[in-house]
Tab-separated table of C-alpha atoms in Angstrom:
chain	number	residue	atom	x	y	z
A	1	MET	CA	121.962	66.853	87.882
A	2	ASN	CA	120.649	69.904	90.196
A	3	SER	CA	123.965	69.445	92.407
A	4	LEU	CA	126.010	69.891	89.217
A	5	ARG	CA	123.021	72.655	88.439
A	6	THR	CA	123.351	74.807	91.301
A	7	TYR	CA	127.877	74.401	91.073
A	8	SER	CA	127.790	76.005	87.750
A	9	ILE	CA	125.269	78.848	88.310
A	10	HIS	CA	127.771	79.205	91.729
A	11	LEU	CA	130.813	79.109	89.618
A	12	ARG	CA	129.270	81.614	86.984
A	13	ASP	CA	127.907	84.395	89.003
A	14	THR	CA	131.454	83.569	90.944
A	15	VAL	CA	132.780	84.218	88.181
A	16	VAL	CA	130.863	87.206	86.414
A	17	THR	CA	131.049	89.024	90.344
A	18	ALA	CA	135.070	88.518	90.162
A	19	TYR	CA	135.105	90.225	86.562
A	20	LEU	CA	133.038	93.125	88.112
A	21	ARG	CA	135.029	94.044	90.516
A	22	ALA	CA	138.358	93.767	88.632
A	23	ARG	CA	136.530	95.466	85.936
A	24	PHE	CA	134.836	98.174	87.774
A	25	PRO	CA	136.881	98.972	90.856
A	26	GLN	CA	135.121	102.416	91.929
A	27	ALA	CA	131.725	99.871	92.294
A	28	HIS	CA	131.256	97.749	94.688
A	29	PHE	CA	128.987	94.197	94.523
A	30	GLY	CA	127.794	92.155	97.793
A	31	LYS	CA	127.701	88.406	98.535
A	32	GLY	CA	126.026	86.371	96.833
A	33	ILE	CA	125.031	88.007	93.565
A	34	TYR	CA	123.486	86.172	90.822
A	35	PHE	CA	124.025	86.941	87.327
A	36	ASP	CA	121.873	85.284	84.675
A	37	GLY	CA	123.989	86.561	81.616
A	38	LEU	CA	126.888	89.943	81.768
A	39	PRO	CA	124.747	92.400	82.214
A	40	THR	CA	125.917	96.277	80.293
A	41	LEU	CA	127.583	98.492	82.894
A	42	ILE	CA	129.131	101.720	81.639
A	43	LEU	CA	130.309	103.338	84.890
A	44	ALA	CA	132.487	106.735	84.605
A	45	ARG	CA	135.566	106.690	86.900
A	46	THR	CA	134.310	108.688	89.432
A	47	ALA	CA	130.652	107.150	89.610
A	48	GLN	CA	130.083	105.565	93.064
A	49	VAL	CA	128.103	102.146	92.437
A	50	ARG	CA	127.561	99.492	95.671
A	51	VAL	CA	124.983	96.930	95.183
A	52	GLY	CA	123.442	94.657	98.125
A	53	ASP	CA	124.183	91.108	98.784
A	54	HIS	CA	121.991	88.663	97.143
A	55	ALA	CA	120.826	90.739	94.504
A	56	ILE	CA	119.292	89.302	90.807
A	57	PHE	CA	120.362	90.627	87.566
A	58	ARG	CA	118.603	88.721	84.935
A	59	ASN	CA	119.813	89.030	81.698
A	60	THR	CA	118.601	86.106	79.384
A	61	THR	CA	115.274	84.779	78.534
A	62	LYS	CA	116.376	81.376	79.737
A	63	ASP	CA	115.108	80.281	83.511
A	64	ASN	CA	112.828	83.703	82.519
A	65	PRO	CA	109.365	83.701	80.945
A	66	VAL	CA	109.391	87.364	80.966
A	67	GLY	CA	109.903	88.441	77.797
A	68	LEU	CA	112.964	90.046	78.117
A	69	PHE	CA	113.979	92.266	75.438
A	70	LYS	CA	117.326	92.929	76.666
A	71	LYS	CA	119.532	92.203	79.657
A	72	CYS	CA	119.955	95.061	82.320
A	73	SER	CA	121.788	97.355	81.200
A	74	ILE	CA	123.231	99.422	84.274
A	75	ALA	CA	125.002	103.674	83.117
A	76	VAL	CA	126.137	106.329	85.446
A	77	THR	CA	127.802	109.063	84.830
A	78	GLU	CA	130.891	111.257	86.303
A	79	ASN	CA	129.823	112.224	90.215
A	80	GLY	CA	126.467	110.065	89.830
A	81	GLU	CA	126.006	108.016	92.762
A	82	LEU	CA	123.864	104.566	92.278
A	83	ARG	CA	122.549	102.017	95.512
A	84	VAL	CA	121.103	99.274	95.501
A	85	GLY	CA	119.798	97.437	98.447
A	86	HIS	CA	119.930	93.928	99.570
A	87	HIS	CA	117.598	90.725	98.378
A	88	SER	CA	116.563	93.465	94.940
A	89	GLY	CA	115.747	91.960	91.751
A	90	PHE	CA	115.884	93.181	88.701
A	91	SER	CA	115.081	91.883	84.795
A	92	GLY	CA	116.410	93.642	81.955
A	93	VAL	CA	116.118	96.082	84.033
A	94	SER	CA	117.825	99.804	82.438
A	95	ILE	CA	119.246	102.497	84.814
A	96	TYR	CA	120.883	105.658	84.040
A	97	CYS	CA	122.132	107.623	86.372
A	98	THR	CA	123.766	110.863	86.346
A	99	THR	CA	122.710	112.166	89.714
A	100	ARG	CA	121.828	110.199	92.694
A	101	ILE	CA	119.442	106.447	92.328
A	102	VAL	CA	118.657	105.212	95.554
A	103	ILE	CA	117.030	101.440	95.489
A	104	GLY	CA	116.172	99.694	98.193
A	105	SER	CA	116.071	96.187	99.908
A	106	TYR	CA	113.886	93.819	98.474
A	107	VAL	CA	112.975	95.761	95.530
A	108	ASN	CA	111.823	93.552	92.307
A	109	CYS	CA	111.147	94.778	89.077
A	110	GLY	CA	109.639	93.337	86.327
A	111	GLY	CA	111.257	92.037	83.048
A	112	ASN	CA	112.218	96.030	80.830
A	113	VAL	CA	111.909	98.295	83.986
A	114	SER	CA	113.535	101.474	83.221
A	115	ILE	CA	114.767	104.439	85.633
A	116	TRP	CA	116.611	107.464	84.328
A	117	ASP	CA	116.768	110.425	86.886
A	118	THR	CA	117.586	112.389	83.832
A	119	ASP	CA	116.071	113.934	80.383
A	120	PHE	CA	118.823	113.263	78.204
A	121	HIS	CA	117.904	116.088	75.755
A	122	PRO	CA	116.768	119.862	76.433
A	123	GLN	CA	113.260	120.640	76.775
A	124	GLU	CA	114.350	124.022	74.776
A	125	VAL	CA	114.381	123.476	70.736
A	126	ASP	CA	117.263	125.552	70.324
A	127	ALA	CA	119.543	124.013	73.227
A	128	ARG	CA	118.772	120.827	71.524
A	129	ARG	CA	120.343	122.227	68.335
A	130	ARG	CA	122.951	123.422	69.806
A	131	HIS	CA	123.524	120.052	71.615
A	132	ASP	CA	124.034	121.946	74.881
A	133	ILE	CA	123.815	119.201	77.523
A	134	SER	CA	123.328	122.302	80.791
A	135	LYS	CA	120.585	122.726	80.032
A	136	ILE	CA	119.364	119.009	80.803
A	137	LYS	CA	117.176	118.018	83.324
A	138	ASN	CA	118.050	115.680	86.310
A	139	ALA	CA	117.251	115.142	89.713
A	140	PRO	CA	117.457	111.935	92.460
A	141	ILE	CA	115.466	109.491	92.474
A	142	THR	CA	114.339	107.173	96.000
A	143	ILE	CA	112.634	103.585	95.707
A	144	GLY	CA	111.884	102.343	99.498
A	145	ASP	CA	112.414	98.880	100.788
A	146	ASP	CA	109.817	95.931	99.237
A	147	VAL	CA	108.730	98.431	96.434
A	148	PHE	CA	107.466	96.584	92.854
A	149	ILE	CA	107.966	97.674	90.052
A	150	GLY	CA	105.786	96.046	87.148
A	151	ALA	CA	106.842	95.135	83.962
A	152	GLN	CA	107.695	97.848	81.114
A	153	SER	CA	106.993	100.463	83.595
A	154	LEU	CA	109.138	103.949	83.865
A	155	ILE	CA	110.329	105.669	86.820
A	156	LEU	CA	111.149	109.590	85.845
A	157	LYS	CA	113.594	111.815	87.423
A	158	GLY	CA	112.971	113.424	90.444
A	159	VAL	CA	110.521	110.771	91.375
A	160	SER	CA	110.270	108.669	95.214
A	161	ILE	CA	108.514	105.782	95.869
A	162	GLY	CA	107.180	105.450	99.550
A	163	GLU	CA	108.101	102.032	101.166
A	164	GLY	CA	106.023	98.821	100.025
A	165	ALA	CA	104.769	100.694	97.464
A	166	ILE	CA	103.506	98.850	93.865
A	167	ILE	CA	103.381	100.262	90.381
A	168	ALA	CA	101.134	98.454	87.768
A	169	ALA	CA	102.862	97.221	84.370
A	170	GLY	CA	103.495	99.864	81.528
A	171	SER	CA	102.773	102.879	84.160
A	172	VAL	CA	104.989	105.784	83.740
A	173	VAL	CA	106.124	107.472	87.541
A	174	THR	CA	106.341	111.285	86.934
A	175	LYS	CA	105.510	112.238	91.073
A	176	ASN	CA	106.155	111.052	94.937
A	177	VAL	CA	104.311	107.280	95.417
A	178	PRO	CA	103.276	107.679	99.284
A	179	ALA	CA	103.889	103.916	101.268
A	180	ARG	CA	102.078	101.394	100.372
A	181	GLU	CA	99.287	102.515	97.709
A	182	ILE	CA	99.318	101.186	94.096
A	183	TRP	CA	99.851	103.390	91.432
A	184	GLY	CA	99.179	103.405	87.761
A	185	GLY	CA	98.982	104.691	83.966
A	186	ASN	CA	100.947	106.901	82.412
A	187	PRO	CA	101.064	109.305	84.289
A	188	ALA	CA	101.135	106.812	87.222
A	189	ARG	CA	97.734	107.718	89.505
A	190	LEU	CA	96.889	106.161	92.629
A	191	ILE	CA	94.895	103.146	91.986
A	192	LYS	CA	94.054	102.514	95.846
A	193	LYS	CA	96.356	101.561	98.764
A	194	VAL	CA	97.559	97.985	99.325
A	195	PRO	CA	95.996	95.883	100.812
A	196	HIS	CA	96.475	94.864	104.496
A	197	VAL	CA	97.157	90.567	105.438
């Protein structure tokens, strides 16, 4: 029975990956990507997307007890660039990329994490009323290797998270996080250093 289940999972992942490769020729999907259900992808023609080998995208609550609110949703606008390293995992993540988002290898994102490199709307009232998109602030995001981002966290524009850092669940990250530090809260602040093993 386990071998049949393993085969069906492999077949599903192969079919989903083949579909995504055909549907989004501007994107590169690495080997052995695991899809638990089909993610929502919105990729502009000039978007650049590269997902490394053995990435995991969990899109359903089946076999995933973290309580997903939604499936993974990834949008990359015109000339946006999204890079995801090898062996990184996402559960119901929301990624919205207008400039550049780089996510390293062995990054783990808990349930319903959001990573947005844009404010979506201008800060000025008049600009919002006029729908003046030229006033929207955007800035790249970089997430280093071996970072863990706890469930329900929000990573905002212009942030860099250093290698091996941990973001506590429910945090709102508005500034750079150095490598091997644990940050949490809204806005996120230093809690302590990551212990050495």
